[in-house]
Amino acid sequence: MRVLSVVGARPNFVKIAPLLREMAERPDIEPVLVHTGQHYDARMSDAFFEALAIPAPDFNLAVGSASHARQTAEVMMRFEPVLDTVRPDVVLVVGDVNSTMAATLVAAKHGIRVGHVEAGLRSFDRSMPEEVNRIVTDALANDLFVTEESAVVNLAREGIPAERVHFVGNVMIDALRLTRPLWEASTIFADRGLDGVDRYGVVTLHRPANVDDAHRFREIVGALHAVAQELPLIFPVHPRVRPRLDDAQTTWPRSGPLPPRGLVCTEPLGYLDFVALVSRAAIVLTDSGGIQEETTILGVPCLTLRENTERPVTVTHGTNRVIGVARSRIVDEARFALTHRPASLPPPPLWDGRAATRIVDTLIRAAVPVAA
Ligand code: UD1
C-alpha cells in the first residue's frame, strides 16, 4: 500500500514524525512524503525535520507564503501532478493548515482515499482560517482520526457516518513521548544562561486574530509586559509577528544570560529546545493549539489567549485555561497560575504514545488497493 503523506507547516512536521516512523516498520507500506513548502525558513522547517528524524521529502512543492487563496491554489496546482505520478492508495493529511485542506481537495477529486489525522476539532469560530480548513477537510476525508471525545461528537453532529471516525489518541503526544530522552538532554539551559534561573514563563503568539489586529496585539503585549515584571517571559517570535514588534521588548542574545525579568524575545526555537523550555516553565501563555496539548501532558499551567479552544479536553483533563485577551484578565490569571499548582490529573484518554500505531493499523485494515 502506497501512503502519500502531506506536510506544510511547523505543527504538521511534529505530527507526521511518529506516523512515518511507524510506517517505516510495516513491510506492507510504501511511504511517500510531500512537503508543500508552506513553511520554508530553516528554523520553521529544516530544524524540525532534523530534530524529529523525518526523512527528506520525496517532493517539495515550494509554495511559500501568499494570501490564503493563492497559497491554497498553489498547493492544489502543484500537488495534482505529484498525485498523478505517485498514484497512492491513501493520502494522509494532518492538522488544519492550508496545505491540509488543499491536498485533501485534490485527492478527493481524484477519487483517492484520504485519511485526516486530528479530525473533528471545532472552535465554532469561522473567522479562524483553521476552522474553515477543518470543516472542508473532514467533509471530504474517508478516515477521520480523532484525538478526543469532543471531536467524535462534532463529527456526528455534522452527519459524518460513525464508521469513518476512529478515536485513536494524539500523535503530537506520541512525538513528545518518543523524543523525551532527546529533549530532556537539551543543552538550551546551559547554552543560554538558564541554569541558575529558578522561574520563567514561555510565550507564543501567531494567530492572525491576535497579531494582525493592532488593538488586540497592543492589549496582549501590554499584559505580557505587566506579567513580566514578576518573572522573565521568553518569547520565541514567529516570523509573521516579527514586523509587528516595536523596540519595547528585550532581545535574548544566543550567548547572553536571560534577563531577570521582562518580555524577552528570541528567534523561533527548534522542537527539542522548545519542549525542554516548556517542560520546566512556571507558566505558558499561548494562542497555539498544539501547545495546549503539550502543556497538558507536561503538567505546566497554560493560559490560552483566545476566546475559545477546539481542544476542550485540555481544559477538562489538563492544565489549560482559556482566558481571552483582556489585559487585566491575563494579569490576574497569570498571578493565580503562578501561585497555585495545577491538580495532577491522568492524561486524556488514549494520549498514551500509541496513536500512530492505531492509525497505521486502521489504514491497513481499510485499504482497498488500486490496480497498479
Ligand atoms: C500556519 C497555519 C497555522 C499554524 C501555523 C504554525 C494556516 C492557515 N495557518 O500559520 O494553523 O498554527 O502555521 O506556525 O495554514 N513566514 C516566514 N517563514 C516561514 C513561514 C512563514 O517568514 O517559513 C511568514 C510569512 O511572512 C508568512 C507568514 O509568516 O506570510 C504566515 O505564514 P503562513 O504559513 O501563511 O501562516 P502561519 O501564521 O505560519
CSV table of C-alpha atoms and ligand atoms in Angstrom, one decimal:
chain,number,residue,atom,x,y,z
A,1,MET,CA,0.0,0.0,0.0
A,2,ARG,CA,1.4,3.3,-1.1
A,3,VAL,CA,0.7,6.1,1.5
A,4,LEU,CA,1.4,9.6,0.5
A,5,SER,CA,1.7,12.0,3.5
A,6,VAL,CA,1.4,15.7,3.1
A,7,VAL,CA,3.0,18.3,5.4
A,8,GLY,CA,3.3,22.0,5.0
A,9,ALA,CA,3.7,23.9,8.3
A,10,ARG,CA,5.6,23.5,11.6
A,11,PRO,CA,3.0,21.6,13.6
A,12,ASN,CA,2.5,19.2,10.7
A,13,PHE,CA,6.1,18.1,11.0
A,14,VAL,CA,5.6,17.1,14.6
A,15,LYS,CA,2.5,15.1,13.8
A,16,ILE,CA,3.9,13.3,10.8
A,17,ALA,CA,7.1,12.2,12.6
A,18,PRO,CA,5.7,9.3,14.6
A,19,LEU,CA,3.5,8.2,11.7
A,20,LEU,CA,6.4,7.9,9.3
A,21,ARG,CA,8.4,6.1,11.9
A,22,GLU,CA,5.5,3.6,12.4
A,23,MET,CA,5.1,3.2,8.6
A,24,ALA,CA,8.8,2.5,8.2
A,25,GLU,CA,8.3,-0.6,10.3
A,26,ARG,CA,5.5,-2.0,8.2
A,27,PRO,CA,6.6,-4.0,5.2
A,28,ASP,CA,3.1,-3.6,3.7
A,29,ILE,CA,3.5,0.1,3.4
A,30,GLU,CA,5.5,2.2,0.9
A,31,PRO,CA,5.6,5.8,2.4
A,32,VAL,CA,5.9,8.9,0.2
A,33,LEU,CA,6.4,12.3,1.7
A,34,VAL,CA,5.3,15.6,0.1
A,35,HIS,CA,6.3,18.9,1.7
A,36,THR,CA,4.2,21.8,0.3
A,37,GLY,CA,6.8,24.4,1.3
A,38,GLN,CA,4.2,26.5,3.2
A,39,HIS,CA,6.8,26.9,5.9
A,40,TYR,CA,10.3,27.2,4.4
A,41,ASP,CA,12.6,29.1,6.8
A,42,ALA,CA,15.3,26.8,8.2
A,43,ARG,CA,14.1,27.4,11.7
A,44,MET,CA,10.4,26.7,10.8
A,45,SER,CA,11.1,23.6,8.7
A,46,ASP,CA,14.6,22.1,8.3
A,47,ALA,CA,15.2,22.2,12.1
A,48,PHE,CA,12.1,20.1,12.7
A,49,PHE,CA,13.0,17.5,10.1
A,50,GLU,CA,16.3,17.1,11.7
A,51,ALA,CA,15.2,17.1,15.4
A,52,LEU,CA,12.4,14.6,14.6
A,53,ALA,CA,14.4,12.4,12.2
A,54,ILE,CA,11.9,12.9,9.4
A,55,PRO,CA,13.3,11.6,6.1
A,56,ALA,CA,13.8,14.2,3.4
A,57,PRO,CA,10.6,14.8,1.4
A,58,ASP,CA,10.3,13.0,-1.9
A,59,PHE,CA,8.7,16.1,-3.3
A,60,ASN,CA,8.9,19.7,-2.2
A,61,LEU,CA,6.2,21.9,-3.8
A,62,ALA,CA,7.9,25.2,-2.6
A,63,VAL,CA,4.7,27.2,-2.5
A,64,GLY,CA,5.9,29.7,0.1
A,65,SER,CA,3.9,32.5,1.6
A,66,ALA,CA,0.9,34.2,0.0
A,67,SER,CA,-2.7,35.1,0.6
A,68,HIS,CA,-4.9,32.2,1.7
A,69,ALA,CA,-6.5,31.8,-1.7
A,70,ARG,CA,-3.2,31.9,-3.6
A,71,GLN,CA,-1.4,29.6,-1.1
A,72,THR,CA,-4.2,27.1,-1.3
A,73,ALA,CA,-4.4,27.3,-5.1
A,74,GLU,CA,-0.7,26.9,-5.5
A,75,VAL,CA,-0.7,23.7,-3.3
A,76,MET,CA,-3.5,22.3,-5.3
A,77,MET,CA,-1.9,23.1,-8.7
A,78,ARG,CA,1.5,21.7,-7.7
A,79,PHE,CA,0.1,18.7,-5.8
A,80,GLU,CA,-2.0,17.4,-8.7
A,81,PRO,CA,0.8,16.2,-11.0
A,82,VAL,CA,2.5,14.6,-8.0
A,83,LEU,CA,-0.6,12.6,-7.3
A,84,ASP,CA,-0.7,11.6,-10.9
A,85,THR,CA,2.9,10.4,-10.8
A,86,VAL,CA,2.8,8.6,-7.4
A,87,ARG,CA,-0.8,7.2,-7.7
A,88,PRO,CA,-1.0,6.5,-3.9
A,89,ASP,CA,-3.6,4.2,-2.3
A,90,VAL,CA,-4.1,6.7,0.5
A,91,VAL,CA,-3.3,10.4,1.0
A,92,LEU,CA,-2.6,11.1,4.7
A,93,VAL,CA,-3.1,14.7,5.9
A,94,VAL,CA,-2.6,16.1,9.4
A,95,GLY,CA,-3.9,19.1,11.3
A,96,ASP,CA,-5.7,22.1,10.0
A,97,VAL,CA,-3.3,24.3,7.9
A,98,ASN,CA,-4.0,25.5,4.3
A,99,SER,CA,-1.8,22.7,2.9
A,100,THR,CA,-4.0,20.1,4.7
A,101,MET,CA,-7.2,21.4,3.1
A,102,ALA,CA,-5.6,21.9,-0.4
A,103,ALA,CA,-4.2,18.4,-0.6
A,104,THR,CA,-7.5,16.9,0.6
A,105,LEU,CA,-9.5,18.7,-2.1
A,106,VAL,CA,-7.2,17.5,-4.9
A,107,ALA,CA,-7.1,13.9,-3.6
A,108,ALA,CA,-10.8,13.7,-3.1
A,109,LYS,CA,-11.5,14.9,-6.7
A,110,HIS,CA,-9.1,12.2,-7.9
A,111,GLY,CA,-11.1,9.6,-6.1
A,112,ILE,CA,-8.2,8.8,-3.8
A,113,ARG,CA,-8.9,7.7,-0.2
A,114,VAL,CA,-8.0,10.5,2.3
A,115,GLY,CA,-7.1,9.9,6.0
A,116,HIS,CA,-7.2,13.0,8.2
A,117,VAL,CA,-5.2,13.0,11.4
A,118,GLU,CA,-6.6,15.3,14.1
A,119,ALA,CA,-10.1,15.4,12.6
A,120,GLY,CA,-13.2,16.8,14.3
A,121,LEU,CA,-11.8,19.5,16.4
A,122,ARG,CA,-14.0,22.6,16.3
A,123,SER,CA,-13.7,26.1,17.8
A,124,PHE,CA,-17.1,27.1,16.2
A,125,ASP,CA,-15.3,30.3,15.1
A,126,ARG,CA,-15.3,30.5,11.3
A,127,SER,CA,-13.2,33.7,11.4
A,128,MET,CA,-10.2,31.3,12.1
A,129,PRO,CA,-8.8,30.1,8.8
A,130,GLU,CA,-8.0,26.8,10.5
A,131,GLU,CA,-11.7,26.2,11.3
A,132,VAL,CA,-12.6,26.5,7.6
A,133,ASN,CA,-9.8,24.1,6.8
A,134,ARG,CA,-11.0,21.6,9.4
A,135,ILE,CA,-14.6,21.7,8.1
A,136,VAL,CA,-13.7,21.2,4.5
A,137,THR,CA,-11.1,18.5,5.2
A,138,ASP,CA,-13.4,16.5,7.4
A,139,ALA,CA,-16.3,16.7,4.9
A,140,LEU,CA,-14.1,15.1,2.3
A,141,ALA,CA,-11.9,12.7,4.2
A,142,ASN,CA,-12.7,8.9,4.3
A,143,ASP,CA,-10.9,8.1,7.5
A,144,LEU,CA,-11.2,10.6,10.3
A,145,PHE,CA,-8.7,10.0,13.1
A,146,VAL,CA,-9.6,11.9,16.3
A,147,THR,CA,-7.7,12.9,19.4
A,148,GLU,CA,-10.6,13.5,21.9
A,149,GLU,CA,-14.2,12.7,22.6
A,150,SER,CA,-15.4,16.2,21.6
A,151,ALA,CA,-14.3,15.5,18.1
A,152,VAL,CA,-16.5,12.4,17.9
A,153,VAL,CA,-19.5,14.4,19.0
A,154,ASN,CA,-18.7,17.2,16.5
A,155,LEU,CA,-18.4,14.8,13.6
A,156,ALA,CA,-21.6,13.0,14.4
A,157,ARG,CA,-23.4,16.4,14.5
A,158,GLU,CA,-22.1,17.2,11.1
A,159,GLY,CA,-23.6,13.9,9.7
A,160,ILE,CA,-20.3,12.1,9.2
A,161,PRO,CA,-21.0,8.3,9.4
A,162,ALA,CA,-19.6,6.8,12.6
A,163,GLU,CA,-17.7,4.1,10.7
A,164,ARG,CA,-15.4,6.7,9.2
A,165,VAL,CA,-14.5,8.1,12.7
A,166,HIS,CA,-11.6,6.5,14.6
A,167,PHE,CA,-10.8,7.6,18.1
A,168,VAL,CA,-7.0,6.8,18.2
A,169,GLY,CA,-5.3,9.3,20.5
A,170,ASN,CA,-2.9,12.1,19.8
A,171,VAL,CA,0.2,11.8,17.5
A,172,MET,CA,1.5,15.1,18.9
A,173,ILE,CA,1.8,13.3,22.2
A,174,ASP,CA,3.4,10.3,20.5
A,175,ALA,CA,6.1,12.7,19.3
A,176,LEU,CA,6.5,14.2,22.7
A,177,ARG,CA,6.9,10.8,24.4
A,178,LEU,CA,9.2,9.4,21.7
A,179,THR,CA,11.6,12.3,21.9
A,180,ARG,CA,11.6,12.6,25.7
A,181,PRO,CA,15.2,11.4,26.1
A,182,LEU,CA,16.3,13.9,23.5
A,183,TRP,CA,14.5,17.0,24.9
A,184,GLU,CA,15.5,16.0,28.4
A,185,ALA,CA,19.1,16.1,27.2
A,186,SER,CA,18.6,19.6,25.5
A,187,THR,CA,21.6,21.9,26.2
A,188,ILE,CA,19.5,25.0,25.9
A,189,PHE,CA,19.7,25.6,29.7
A,190,ALA,CA,23.4,25.5,29.8
A,191,ASP,CA,23.9,27.2,26.4
A,192,ARG,CA,21.7,30.1,27.1
A,193,GLY,CA,22.5,31.0,30.7
A,194,LEU,CA,19.3,29.5,32.1
A,195,ASP,CA,20.8,27.1,34.6
A,196,GLY,CA,20.6,29.5,37.6
A,197,VAL,CA,17.2,30.8,36.7
A,198,ASP,CA,14.6,29.4,39.1
A,199,ARG,CA,11.4,30.7,37.4
A,200,TYR,CA,10.5,31.8,33.9
A,201,GLY,CA,7.5,31.7,31.6
A,202,VAL,CA,7.1,31.0,27.9
A,203,VAL,CA,5.0,32.9,25.4
A,204,THR,CA,4.0,32.1,21.8
A,205,LEU,CA,1.7,34.1,19.6
A,206,HIS,CA,0.9,33.8,15.9
A,207,ARG,CA,-2.9,33.7,15.3
A,208,PRO,CA,-3.9,36.3,12.8
A,209,ALA,CA,-6.8,37.4,15.1
A,210,ASN,CA,-4.3,38.2,17.8
A,211,VAL,CA,-1.3,39.6,15.9
A,212,ASP,CA,-2.8,41.2,12.8
A,213,ASP,CA,-5.3,43.4,14.8
A,214,ALA,CA,-3.2,46.3,16.2
A,215,HIS,CA,-5.5,47.0,19.1
A,216,ARG,CA,-5.7,43.3,20.3
A,217,PHE,CA,-1.9,42.9,19.8
A,218,ARG,CA,-1.2,46.0,21.9
A,219,GLU,CA,-3.5,44.7,24.6
A,220,ILE,CA,-1.8,41.4,24.8
A,221,VAL,CA,1.7,42.8,24.7
A,222,GLY,CA,0.8,45.3,27.4
A,223,ALA,CA,-0.4,42.4,29.6
A,224,LEU,CA,2.7,40.4,28.9
A,225,HIS,CA,4.9,43.3,30.0
A,226,ALA,CA,2.9,43.5,33.2
A,227,VAL,CA,3.3,39.8,33.9
A,228,ALA,CA,7.0,40.0,33.0
A,229,GLN,CA,7.6,42.3,36.0
A,230,GLU,CA,7.3,39.2,38.1
A,231,LEU,CA,9.4,36.7,36.1
A,232,PRO,CA,11.1,36.7,32.7
A,233,LEU,CA,8.8,35.7,29.8
A,234,ILE,CA,10.7,34.0,27.0
A,235,PHE,CA,9.0,34.7,23.6
A,236,PRO,CA,10.3,32.8,20.6
A,237,VAL,CA,8.9,35.1,17.8
A,238,HIS,CA,7.1,33.5,14.8
A,239,PRO,CA,8.2,35.2,11.6
A,240,ARG,CA,4.8,36.7,11.0
A,241,VAL,CA,4.9,38.5,14.3
A,242,ARG,CA,8.4,40.0,14.0
A,243,PRO,CA,7.4,43.0,11.9
A,244,ARG,CA,4.7,43.9,14.5
A,245,LEU,CA,7.0,44.2,17.5
A,246,ASP,CA,8.5,47.6,18.4
A,247,ASP,CA,11.6,48.2,20.5
A,248,ALA,CA,9.9,47.9,23.9
A,249,GLN,CA,11.0,44.2,24.1
A,250,THR,CA,14.4,43.0,25.2
A,251,THR,CA,16.2,40.6,22.9
A,252,TRP,CA,17.8,37.5,24.4
A,253,PRO,CA,21.1,37.0,22.5
A,254,ARG,CA,22.1,33.5,21.8
A,255,SER,CA,25.2,33.8,24.0
A,256,GLY,CA,23.9,36.0,26.8
A,257,PRO,CA,22.2,35.2,30.1
A,258,LEU,CA,18.4,35.5,30.5
A,259,PRO,CA,17.5,38.9,31.9
A,260,PRO,CA,15.9,38.6,35.4
A,261,ARG,CA,12.5,39.9,34.2
A,262,GLY,CA,10.8,41.4,31.2
A,263,LEU,CA,9.4,40.1,27.9
A,264,VAL,CA,12.4,38.6,26.2
A,265,CYS,CA,12.2,37.9,22.5
A,266,THR,CA,14.3,35.3,20.7
A,267,GLU,CA,14.3,33.5,17.4
A,268,PRO,CA,11.9,30.6,16.8
A,269,LEU,CA,13.4,27.6,18.6
A,270,GLY,CA,13.8,24.0,17.4
A,271,TYR,CA,11.4,21.4,18.6
A,272,LEU,CA,13.6,19.8,21.3
A,273,ASP,CA,14.8,23.0,22.8
A,274,PHE,CA,11.3,24.4,22.8
A,275,VAL,CA,9.8,21.4,24.5
A,276,ALA,CA,12.6,21.4,27.0
A,277,LEU,CA,11.9,25.0,27.8
A,278,VAL,CA,8.2,24.4,28.2
A,279,SER,CA,8.7,21.4,30.4
A,280,ARG,CA,10.4,23.5,33.1
A,281,ALA,CA,8.4,26.6,32.7
A,282,ALA,CA,6.3,28.1,35.6
A,283,ILE,CA,3.7,29.2,33.1
A,284,VAL,CA,2.9,29.2,29.4
A,285,LEU,CA,0.9,31.9,27.6
A,286,THR,CA,-0.1,31.0,24.1
A,287,ASP,CA,-2.5,31.1,21.2
A,288,SER,CA,-1.3,27.8,19.7
A,289,GLY,CA,-3.4,24.7,19.6
A,290,GLY,CA,-0.6,22.1,19.9
A,291,ILE,CA,1.0,23.8,22.9
A,292,GLN,CA,-2.3,23.5,24.9
A,293,GLU,CA,-1.9,19.7,24.4
A,294,GLU,CA,1.8,19.5,25.2
A,295,THR,CA,1.4,21.5,28.4
A,296,THR,CA,-1.4,19.2,29.5
A,297,ILE,CA,0.9,16.2,29.3
A,298,LEU,CA,3.9,18.1,30.8
A,299,GLY,CA,1.7,19.4,33.7
A,300,VAL,CA,2.6,23.0,33.1
A,301,PRO,CA,-0.1,25.7,33.6
A,302,CYS,CA,-1.2,27.0,30.2
A,303,LEU,CA,-3.2,30.2,29.6
A,304,THR,CA,-4.7,30.3,26.2
A,305,LEU,CA,-5.0,33.8,24.8
A,306,ARG,CA,-8.2,33.2,22.8
A,307,GLU,CA,-11.9,33.2,23.3
A,308,ASN,CA,-12.3,29.6,22.5
A,309,THR,CA,-10.5,26.3,22.1
A,310,GLU,CA,-11.1,23.5,19.7
A,311,ARG,CA,-9.3,21.2,22.2
A,312,PRO,CA,-11.7,21.2,25.3
A,313,VAL,CA,-10.1,18.1,26.7
A,314,THR,CA,-7.0,20.2,27.6
A,315,VAL,CA,-9.3,22.2,29.9
A,316,THR,CA,-11.3,19.3,31.4
A,317,HIS,CA,-8.4,16.9,31.7
A,318,GLY,CA,-5.4,19.2,31.6
A,319,THR,CA,-3.8,22.4,32.7
A,320,ASN,CA,-5.3,24.8,30.2
A,321,ARG,CA,-7.4,27.8,30.9
A,322,VAL,CA,-9.0,29.8,28.0
A,323,ILE,CA,-8.9,33.4,29.1
A,324,GLY,CA,-9.3,35.8,26.1
A,325,VAL,CA,-7.0,38.8,25.7
A,326,ALA,CA,-8.2,41.5,28.1
A,327,ARG,CA,-5.2,42.9,29.8
A,328,SER,CA,-6.5,42.7,33.4
A,329,ARG,CA,-7.7,39.2,33.0
A,330,ILE,CA,-4.4,38.0,31.6
A,331,VAL,CA,-2.5,39.6,34.5
A,332,ASP,CA,-4.9,38.2,37.1
A,333,GLU,CA,-4.9,34.7,35.7
A,334,ALA,CA,-1.1,34.7,35.4
A,335,ARG,CA,-0.8,35.7,39.1
A,336,PHE,CA,-3.2,32.9,40.1
A,337,ALA,CA,-1.4,30.3,38.0
A,338,LEU,CA,2.0,31.3,39.4
A,339,THR,CA,0.7,30.8,43.0
A,340,HIS,CA,-1.4,27.6,42.6
A,341,ARG,CA,0.0,24.3,41.5
A,342,PRO,CA,-2.3,22.7,38.9
A,343,ALA,CA,-4.0,19.5,40.0
A,344,SER,CA,-2.2,16.4,38.9
A,345,LEU,CA,-4.7,14.6,36.6
A,346,PRO,CA,-4.4,11.4,34.5
A,347,PRO,CA,-3.8,12.2,30.8
A,348,PRO,CA,-6.7,12.4,28.4
A,349,PRO,CA,-8.0,9.0,27.1
A,350,LEU,CA,-5.6,7.4,24.6
A,351,TRP,CA,-2.9,10.1,24.9
A,352,ASP,CA,-0.5,7.2,25.6
A,353,GLY,CA,2.0,7.4,22.8
A,354,ARG,CA,0.3,4.8,20.6
A,355,ALA,CA,-1.8,6.9,18.3
A,356,ALA,CA,0.4,6.4,15.3
A,357,THR,CA,0.2,2.6,15.7
A,358,ARG,CA,-3.6,2.7,15.8
A,359,ILE,CA,-3.8,4.9,12.8
A,360,VAL,CA,-1.5,2.8,10.6
A,361,ASP,CA,-3.3,-0.4,11.8
A,362,THR,CA,-6.6,1.2,10.7
A,363,LEU,CA,-5.2,2.3,7.3
A,364,ILE,CA,-4.0,-1.2,6.6
A,365,ARG,CA,-7.4,-2.7,7.5
A,366,ALA,CA,-9.3,-0.2,5.5
A,367,ALA,CA,-7.2,-0.1,2.4
A,368,VAL,CA,-8.7,-1.1,-0.9
A,369,PRO,CA,-5.6,-1.4,-3.1
A,370,VAL,CA,-5.9,0.3,-6.5
A,371,ALA,CA,-4.8,-1.6,-9.6
A,372,ALA,CA,-1.1,-0.8,-10.4
B,1,UD1,C1,0.2,28.4,9.8
B,1,UD1,C2,-1.1,27.8,10.0
B,1,UD1,C3,-1.5,27.7,11.4
B,1,UD1,C4,-0.4,27.1,12.2
B,1,UD1,C5,0.9,27.8,12.0
B,1,UD1,C6,2.1,27.3,12.8
B,1,UD1,C7,-2.7,28.2,8.1
B,1,UD1,C8,-4.0,28.9,7.8
B,1,UD1,N1,-2.2,28.5,9.3
B,1,UD1,O1,0.1,29.8,10.2
B,1,UD1,O2,-2.7,27.0,11.6
B,1,UD1,O3,-0.7,27.1,13.6
B,1,UD1,O4,1.2,27.8,10.6
B,1,UD1,O5,3.2,28.2,12.6
B,1,UD1,O6,-2.3,27.3,7.4
B,1,UD1,N2,6.7,33.0,7.3
B,1,UD1,C9,8.1,33.1,7.1
B,1,UD1,N3,8.7,31.9,7.0
B,1,UD1,C10,8.1,30.7,7.1
B,1,UD1,C11,6.7,30.6,7.2
B,1,UD1,C12,6.0,31.8,7.3
B,1,UD1,O7,8.7,34.1,7.1
B,1,UD1,O8,8.8,29.7,7.0
B,1,UD1,C13,6.0,34.3,7.4
B,1,UD1,C14,5.5,34.9,6.1
B,1,UD1,O9,5.6,36.3,6.2
B,1,UD1,C15,4.1,34.4,6.0
B,1,UD1,C16,3.6,34.4,7.5
B,1,UD1,O10,4.8,34.0,8.2
B,1,UD1,O11,3.3,35.3,5.3
B,1,UD1,C17,2.5,33.5,7.8
B,1,UD1,O12,2.8,32.2,7.3
B,1,UD1,P1,1.6,31.2,6.9
B,1,UD1,O13,2.1,29.8,6.6
B,1,UD1,O14,0.7,31.8,5.9
B,1,UD1,O15,0.7,31.1,8.3
B,1,UD1,P2,1.2,30.9,9.8
B,1,UD1,O16,0.8,32.1,10.5
B,1,UD1,O17,2.6,30.4,9.9
